[in-house]
Amino acid sequence: MEYDSNNVFAKILRGEIPCHKIYEDDAVLAFYDIAPKAKIHALVITKGMFVDYPDFVEHSTDEEVAAFSRSIIAVAHHLGLQKEGFRLVLNVGKNSGQEVPHLHAHILGGEKLGAQL
Ligand code: AMP
């Protein structure tokens, strides 16, 4: 799928839509999900324009993949989720229900989560 720069996360990156920011560096932006599905629900997005995780892995450098992976864990720790754990979700495509076509990782935690993956 071709990247559509009109998606909501691209607008957040351009500063056209506000977000409740948690963390930002050259490679990623982390912010709270607007419709939380757990007590703590954060999103980590790449600054690079990738539709989803397969697109990212295929078209980015090893350094970019490592930076994204490490940022997700750093944000989870920053949110205090290290001890009790958290769920990491990467929706990919139609069957996953992916709504926003810009790579993002969901970090869910802060409470005991349901059995559903
Ligand atoms: P996905 O279904 O994996 O594409 O998840 C997209 C997520 O983005 C959903 O959990 C939405 O609640 C969230 N979302 C949509 N718009 C915004 C926004 N403006 N700020 C923060 N989160 C958003």
mmCIF file with all atom_site columns, C-alpha atoms and ligand atoms in Angstrom:
data_model
loop_
_atom_site.group_PDB
_atom_site.id
_atom_site.type_symbol
_atom_site.label_atom_id
_atom_site.label_alt_id
_atom_site.label_comp_id
_atom_site.label_asym_id
_atom_site.label_entity_id
_atom_site.label_seq_id
_atom_site.pdbx_PDB_ins_code
_atom_site.Cartn_x
_atom_site.Cartn_y
_atom_site.Cartn_z
_atom_site.occupancy
_atom_site.B_iso_or_equiv
_atom_site.pdbx_formal_charge
_atom_site.auth_seq_id
_atom_site.auth_comp_id
_atom_site.auth_asym_id
_atom_site.auth_atom_id
_atom_site.pdbx_PDB_model_num
ATOM   1   C CA  . MET A 1 1   ? 0.000  0.000   0.000  1.00 0.00 ? 1   MET A CA  1
ATOM   2   C CA  . GLU A 1 2   ? 1.274  3.450   -0.846 1.00 0.00 ? 2   GLU A CA  1
ATOM   3   C CA  . TYR A 1 3   ? 1.822  5.814   2.093  1.00 0.00 ? 3   TYR A CA  1
ATOM   4   C CA  . ASP A 1 4   ? -0.993 8.368   2.463  1.00 0.00 ? 4   ASP A CA  1
ATOM   5   C CA  . SER A 1 5   ? 0.360  11.518  4.093  1.00 0.00 ? 5   SER A CA  1
ATOM   6   C CA  . ASN A 1 6   ? -3.173 12.652  5.001  1.00 0.00 ? 6   ASN A CA  1
ATOM   7   C CA  . ASN A 1 7   ? -3.439 10.060  7.778  1.00 0.00 ? 7   ASN A CA  1
ATOM   8   C CA  . VAL A 1 8   ? -3.981 11.319  11.333 1.00 0.00 ? 8   VAL A CA  1
ATOM   9   C CA  . PHE A 1 9   ? -0.509 10.382  12.618 1.00 0.00 ? 9   PHE A CA  1
ATOM   10  C CA  . ALA A 1 10  ? 1.176  12.219  9.729  1.00 0.00 ? 10  ALA A CA  1
ATOM   11  C CA  . LYS A 1 11  ? -0.896 15.254  10.751 1.00 0.00 ? 11  LYS A CA  1
ATOM   12  C CA  . ILE A 1 12  ? 0.262  14.866  14.357 1.00 0.00 ? 12  ILE A CA  1
ATOM   13  C CA  . LEU A 1 13  ? 3.890  14.688  13.160 1.00 0.00 ? 13  LEU A CA  1
ATOM   14  C CA  . ARG A 1 14  ? 3.389  17.889  11.148 1.00 0.00 ? 14  ARG A CA  1
ATOM   15  C CA  . GLY A 1 15  ? 1.863  19.602  14.193 1.00 0.00 ? 15  GLY A CA  1
ATOM   16  C CA  . GLU A 1 16  ? -1.523 20.004  12.479 1.00 0.00 ? 16  GLU A CA  1
ATOM   17  C CA  . ILE A 1 17  ? -3.289 17.953  15.178 1.00 0.00 ? 17  ILE A CA  1
ATOM   18  C CA  . PRO A 1 18  ? -2.295 18.022  18.866 1.00 0.00 ? 18  PRO A CA  1
ATOM   19  C CA  . CYS A 1 19  ? -1.289 14.989  20.882 1.00 0.00 ? 19  CYS A CA  1
ATOM   20  C CA  . HIS A 1 20  ? -0.568 14.255  24.520 1.00 0.00 ? 20  HIS A CA  1
ATOM   21  C CA  . LYS A 1 21  ? 3.145  13.683  24.088 1.00 0.00 ? 21  LYS A CA  1
ATOM   22  C CA  . ILE A 1 22  ? 5.126  11.209  26.195 1.00 0.00 ? 22  ILE A CA  1
ATOM   23  C CA  . TYR A 1 23  ? 8.485  11.151  24.434 1.00 0.00 ? 23  TYR A CA  1
ATOM   24  C CA  . GLU A 1 24  ? 10.130 12.395  21.249 1.00 0.00 ? 24  GLU A CA  1
ATOM   25  C CA  . ASP A 1 25  ? 13.505 12.042  19.556 1.00 0.00 ? 25  ASP A CA  1
ATOM   26  C CA  . ASP A 1 26  ? 14.819 12.139  15.990 1.00 0.00 ? 26  ASP A CA  1
ATOM   27  C CA  . ALA A 1 27  ? 13.332 8.742   15.126 1.00 0.00 ? 27  ALA A CA  1
ATOM   28  C CA  . VAL A 1 28  ? 10.056 8.400   17.058 1.00 0.00 ? 28  VAL A CA  1
ATOM   29  C CA  . LEU A 1 29  ? 7.172  10.182  18.744 1.00 0.00 ? 29  LEU A CA  1
ATOM   30  C CA  . ALA A 1 30  ? 5.227  8.589   21.613 1.00 0.00 ? 30  ALA A CA  1
ATOM   31  C CA  . PHE A 1 31  ? 1.849  9.856   22.829 1.00 0.00 ? 31  PHE A CA  1
ATOM   32  C CA  . TYR A 1 32  ? -1.289 8.639   24.601 1.00 0.00 ? 32  TYR A CA  1
ATOM   33  C CA  . ASP A 1 33  ? -4.010 6.939   22.570 1.00 0.00 ? 33  ASP A CA  1
ATOM   34  C CA  . ILE A 1 34  ? -7.076 9.168   22.262 1.00 0.00 ? 34  ILE A CA  1
ATOM   35  C CA  . ALA A 1 35  ? -9.418 6.222   22.985 1.00 0.00 ? 35  ALA A CA  1
ATOM   36  C CA  . PRO A 1 36  ? -7.531 4.123   25.564 1.00 0.00 ? 36  PRO A CA  1
ATOM   37  C CA  . LYS A 1 37  ? -8.232 0.391   25.624 1.00 0.00 ? 37  LYS A CA  1
ATOM   38  C CA  . ALA A 1 38  ? -6.393 -0.045  28.954 1.00 0.00 ? 38  ALA A CA  1
ATOM   39  C CA  . LYS A 1 39  ? -5.574 2.106   31.974 1.00 0.00 ? 39  LYS A CA  1
ATOM   40  C CA  . ILE A 1 40  ? -2.352 3.053   30.218 1.00 0.00 ? 40  ILE A CA  1
ATOM   41  C CA  . HIS A 1 41  ? -2.451 3.059   26.412 1.00 0.00 ? 41  HIS A CA  1
ATOM   42  C CA  . ALA A 1 42  ? 0.438  4.676   24.568 1.00 0.00 ? 42  ALA A CA  1
ATOM   43  C CA  . LEU A 1 43  ? 1.373  4.738   20.902 1.00 0.00 ? 43  LEU A CA  1
ATOM   44  C CA  . VAL A 1 44  ? 4.895  4.892   19.516 1.00 0.00 ? 44  VAL A CA  1
ATOM   45  C CA  . ILE A 1 45  ? 5.159  6.037   15.898 1.00 0.00 ? 45  ILE A CA  1
ATOM   46  C CA  . THR A 1 46  ? 8.138  6.407   13.609 1.00 0.00 ? 46  THR A CA  1
ATOM   47  C CA  . LYS A 1 47  ? 8.953  9.800   12.150 1.00 0.00 ? 47  LYS A CA  1
ATOM   48  C CA  . GLY A 1 48  ? 9.634  8.010   8.905  1.00 0.00 ? 48  GLY A CA  1
ATOM   49  C CA  . MET A 1 49  ? 6.663  7.493   6.639  1.00 0.00 ? 49  MET A CA  1
ATOM   50  C CA  . PHE A 1 50  ? 5.900  3.776   6.772  1.00 0.00 ? 50  PHE A CA  1
ATOM   51  C CA  . VAL A 1 51  ? 2.458  2.227   6.364  1.00 0.00 ? 51  VAL A CA  1
ATOM   52  C CA  . ASP A 1 52  ? 3.013  -0.651  8.756  1.00 0.00 ? 52  ASP A CA  1
ATOM   53  C CA  . TYR A 1 53  ? 5.641  -2.895  10.297 1.00 0.00 ? 53  TYR A CA  1
ATOM   54  C CA  . PRO A 1 54  ? 6.368  -5.022  7.198  1.00 0.00 ? 54  PRO A CA  1
ATOM   55  C CA  . ASP A 1 55  ? 6.778  -1.841  5.129  1.00 0.00 ? 55  ASP A CA  1
ATOM   56  C CA  . PHE A 1 56  ? 9.150  -0.494  7.802  1.00 0.00 ? 56  PHE A CA  1
ATOM   57  C CA  . VAL A 1 57  ? 11.274 -3.651  8.051  1.00 0.00 ? 57  VAL A CA  1
ATOM   58  C CA  . GLU A 1 58  ? 11.514 -3.879  4.277  1.00 0.00 ? 58  GLU A CA  1
ATOM   59  C CA  . HIS A 1 59  ? 12.363 -0.246  3.588  1.00 0.00 ? 59  HIS A CA  1
ATOM   60  C CA  . SER A 1 60  ? 14.344 1.014   6.587  1.00 0.00 ? 60  SER A CA  1
ATOM   61  C CA  . THR A 1 61  ? 17.864 0.457   7.859  1.00 0.00 ? 61  THR A CA  1
ATOM   62  C CA  . ASP A 1 62  ? 18.852 -1.952  10.637 1.00 0.00 ? 62  ASP A CA  1
ATOM   63  C CA  . GLU A 1 63  ? 19.622 1.128   12.743 1.00 0.00 ? 63  GLU A CA  1
ATOM   64  C CA  . GLU A 1 64  ? 16.081 2.440   12.274 1.00 0.00 ? 64  GLU A CA  1
ATOM   65  C CA  . VAL A 1 65  ? 14.575 -0.930  13.207 1.00 0.00 ? 65  VAL A CA  1
ATOM   66  C CA  . ALA A 1 66  ? 16.761 -1.087  16.313 1.00 0.00 ? 66  ALA A CA  1
ATOM   67  C CA  . ALA A 1 67  ? 15.904 2.504   17.277 1.00 0.00 ? 67  ALA A CA  1
ATOM   68  C CA  . PHE A 1 68  ? 12.147 1.846   17.005 1.00 0.00 ? 68  PHE A CA  1
ATOM   69  C CA  . SER A 1 69  ? 12.416 -1.384  19.043 1.00 0.00 ? 69  SER A CA  1
ATOM   70  C CA  . ARG A 1 70  ? 14.492 0.252   21.756 1.00 0.00 ? 70  ARG A CA  1
ATOM   71  C CA  . SER A 1 71  ? 12.237 3.326   21.914 1.00 0.00 ? 71  SER A CA  1
ATOM   72  C CA  . ILE A 1 72  ? 9.176  1.169   22.522 1.00 0.00 ? 72  ILE A CA  1
ATOM   73  C CA  . ILE A 1 73  ? 10.833 -0.477  25.517 1.00 0.00 ? 73  ILE A CA  1
ATOM   74  C CA  . ALA A 1 74  ? 12.167 2.861   26.797 1.00 0.00 ? 74  ALA A CA  1
ATOM   75  C CA  . VAL A 1 75  ? 8.653  4.344   26.653 1.00 0.00 ? 75  VAL A CA  1
ATOM   76  C CA  . ALA A 1 76  ? 7.157  1.305   28.435 1.00 0.00 ? 76  ALA A CA  1
ATOM   77  C CA  . HIS A 1 77  ? 9.751  1.699   31.188 1.00 0.00 ? 77  HIS A CA  1
ATOM   78  C CA  . HIS A 1 78  ? 9.153  5.461   31.327 1.00 0.00 ? 78  HIS A CA  1
ATOM   79  C CA  . LEU A 1 79  ? 5.460  4.695   31.906 1.00 0.00 ? 79  LEU A CA  1
ATOM   80  C CA  . GLY A 1 80  ? 6.391  2.448   34.820 1.00 0.00 ? 80  GLY A CA  1
ATOM   81  C CA  . LEU A 1 81  ? 5.329  -0.774  33.129 1.00 0.00 ? 81  LEU A CA  1
ATOM   82  C CA  . GLN A 1 82  ? 8.609  -2.661  33.542 1.00 0.00 ? 82  GLN A CA  1
ATOM   83  C CA  . LYS A 1 83  ? 7.711  -4.519  36.730 1.00 0.00 ? 83  LYS A CA  1
ATOM   84  C CA  . GLU A 1 84  ? 4.095  -5.548  36.110 1.00 0.00 ? 84  GLU A CA  1
ATOM   85  C CA  . GLY A 1 85  ? 4.413  -6.005  32.355 1.00 0.00 ? 85  GLY A CA  1
ATOM   86  C CA  . PHE A 1 86  ? 2.479  -4.753  29.361 1.00 0.00 ? 86  PHE A CA  1
ATOM   87  C CA  . ARG A 1 87  ? 1.078  -5.796  26.008 1.00 0.00 ? 87  ARG A CA  1
ATOM   88  C CA  . LEU A 1 88  ? 2.713  -4.740  22.775 1.00 0.00 ? 88  LEU A CA  1
ATOM   89  C CA  . VAL A 1 89  ? 0.496  -4.671  19.670 1.00 0.00 ? 89  VAL A CA  1
ATOM   90  C CA  . LEU A 1 90  ? 1.416  -3.989  16.063 1.00 0.00 ? 90  LEU A CA  1
ATOM   91  C CA  . ASN A 1 91  ? -1.655 -4.118  13.839 1.00 0.00 ? 91  ASN A CA  1
ATOM   92  C CA  . VAL A 1 92  ? -0.900 -4.862  10.199 1.00 0.00 ? 92  VAL A CA  1
ATOM   93  C CA  . GLY A 1 93  ? -3.513 -4.419  7.499  1.00 0.00 ? 93  GLY A CA  1
ATOM   94  C CA  . LYS A 1 94  ? -7.193 -5.065  7.070  1.00 0.00 ? 94  LYS A CA  1
ATOM   95  C CA  . ASN A 1 95  ? -7.675 -8.280  9.037  1.00 0.00 ? 95  ASN A CA  1
ATOM   96  C CA  . SER A 1 96  ? -5.963 -6.784  12.099 1.00 0.00 ? 96  SER A CA  1
ATOM   97  C CA  . GLY A 1 97  ? -8.344 -3.818  12.072 1.00 0.00 ? 97  GLY A CA  1
ATOM   98  C CA  . GLN A 1 98  ? -5.494 -1.347  11.534 1.00 0.00 ? 98  GLN A CA  1
ATOM   99  C CA  . GLU A 1 99  ? -7.199 2.047   11.348 1.00 0.00 ? 99  GLU A CA  1
ATOM   100 C CA  . VAL A 1 100 ? -4.296 4.408   10.838 1.00 0.00 ? 100 VAL A CA  1
ATOM   101 C CA  . PRO A 1 101 ? -1.947 3.611   7.916  1.00 0.00 ? 101 PRO A CA  1
ATOM   102 C CA  . HIS A 1 102 ? 1.211  4.914   9.613  1.00 0.00 ? 102 HIS A CA  1
ATOM   103 C CA  . LEU A 1 103 ? 3.400  2.486   11.573 1.00 0.00 ? 103 LEU A CA  1
ATOM   104 C CA  . HIS A 1 104 ? 2.592  2.508   15.269 1.00 0.00 ? 104 HIS A CA  1
ATOM   105 C CA  . ALA A 1 105 ? 3.117  0.243   18.243 1.00 0.00 ? 105 ALA A CA  1
ATOM   106 C CA  . HIS A 1 106 ? 0.464  0.091   20.958 1.00 0.00 ? 106 HIS A CA  1
ATOM   107 C CA  . ILE A 1 107 ? 1.717  -0.225  24.536 1.00 0.00 ? 107 ILE A CA  1
ATOM   108 C CA  . LEU A 1 108 ? -1.074 -1.349  26.859 1.00 0.00 ? 108 LEU A CA  1
ATOM   109 C CA  . GLY A 1 109 ? -0.805 -1.826  30.595 1.00 0.00 ? 109 GLY A CA  1
ATOM   110 C CA  . GLY A 1 110 ? -1.336 -0.365  34.026 1.00 0.00 ? 110 GLY A CA  1
ATOM   111 C CA  . GLU A 1 111 ? -3.836 -3.080  34.903 1.00 0.00 ? 111 GLU A CA  1
ATOM   112 C CA  . LYS A 1 112 ? -4.453 -6.795  34.362 1.00 0.00 ? 112 LYS A CA  1
ATOM   113 C CA  . LEU A 1 113 ? -5.375 -7.128  30.679 1.00 0.00 ? 113 LEU A CA  1
ATOM   114 C CA  . GLY A 1 114 ? -7.974 -9.482  29.238 1.00 0.00 ? 114 GLY A CA  1
ATOM   115 C CA  . ALA A 1 115 ? -7.061 -12.787 27.647 1.00 0.00 ? 115 ALA A CA  1
ATOM   116 C CA  . GLN A 1 116 ? -7.678 -11.519 24.121 1.00 0.00 ? 116 GLN A CA  1
ATOM   117 C CA  . LEU A 1 117 ? -4.436 -11.108 22.223 1.00 0.00 ? 117 LEU A CA  1
HETATM 118 P P1  . AMP B 2 .   ? -4.849 0.855   14.845 1.00 0.00 ? 1   AMP B P1  1
HETATM 119 O O1  . AMP B 2 .   ? -6.216 0.246   14.894 1.00 0.00 ? 1   AMP B O1  1
HETATM 120 O O2  . AMP B 2 .   ? -3.762 -0.116  15.239 1.00 0.00 ? 1   AMP B O2  1
HETATM 121 O O3  . AMP B 2 .   ? -4.578 1.569   13.548 1.00 0.00 ? 1   AMP B O3  1
HETATM 122 O O4  . AMP B 2 .   ? -4.832 1.942   16.002 1.00 0.00 ? 1   AMP B O4  1
HETATM 123 C C1  . AMP B 2 .   ? -4.992 3.300   15.781 1.00 0.00 ? 1   AMP B C1  1
HETATM 124 C C2  . AMP B 2 .   ? -5.155 3.934   17.145 1.00 0.00 ? 1   AMP B C2  1
HETATM 125 O O5  . AMP B 2 .   ? -4.982 5.327   17.005 1.00 0.00 ? 1   AMP B O5  1
HETATM 126 C C3  . AMP B 2 .   ? -6.500 3.700   17.818 1.00 0.00 ? 1   AMP B C3  1
HETATM 127 O O6  . AMP B 2 .   ? -6.301 3.041   19.074 1.00 0.00 ? 1   AMP B O6  1
HETATM 128 C C4  . AMP B 2 .   ? -7.071 5.118   17.992 1.00 0.00 ? 1   AMP B C4  1
HETATM 129 O O7  . AMP B 2 .   ? -7.762 5.291   19.213 1.00 0.00 ? 1   AMP B O7  1
HETATM 130 C C5  . AMP B 2 .   ? -5.809 5.961   17.948 1.00 0.00 ? 1   AMP B C5  1
HETATM 131 N N1  . AMP B 2 .   ? -5.987 7.338   17.504 1.00 0.00 ? 1   AMP B N1  1
HETATM 132 C C6  . AMP B 2 .   ? -6.690 7.780   16.438 1.00 0.00 ? 1   AMP B C6  1
HETATM 133 N N2  . AMP B 2 .   ? -6.613 9.125   16.335 1.00 0.00 ? 1   AMP B N2  1
HETATM 134 C C7  . AMP B 2 .   ? -5.814 9.538   17.353 1.00 0.00 ? 1   AMP B C7  1
HETATM 135 C C8  . AMP B 2 .   ? -5.342 10.808  17.795 1.00 0.00 ? 1   AMP B C8  1
HETATM 136 N N3  . AMP B 2 .   ? -5.671 11.944  17.155 1.00 0.00 ? 1   AMP B N3  1
HETATM 137 N N4  . AMP B 2 .   ? -4.540 10.854  18.891 1.00 0.00 ? 1   AMP B N4  1
HETATM 138 C C9  . AMP B 2 .   ? -4.223 9.733   19.556 1.00 0.00 ? 1   AMP B C9  1
HETATM 139 N N5  . AMP B 2 .   ? -4.617 8.491   19.177 1.00 0.00 ? 1   AMP B N5  1
HETATM 140 C C10 . AMP B 2 .   ? -5.421 8.402   18.111 1.00 0.00 ? 1   AMP B C10 1
#
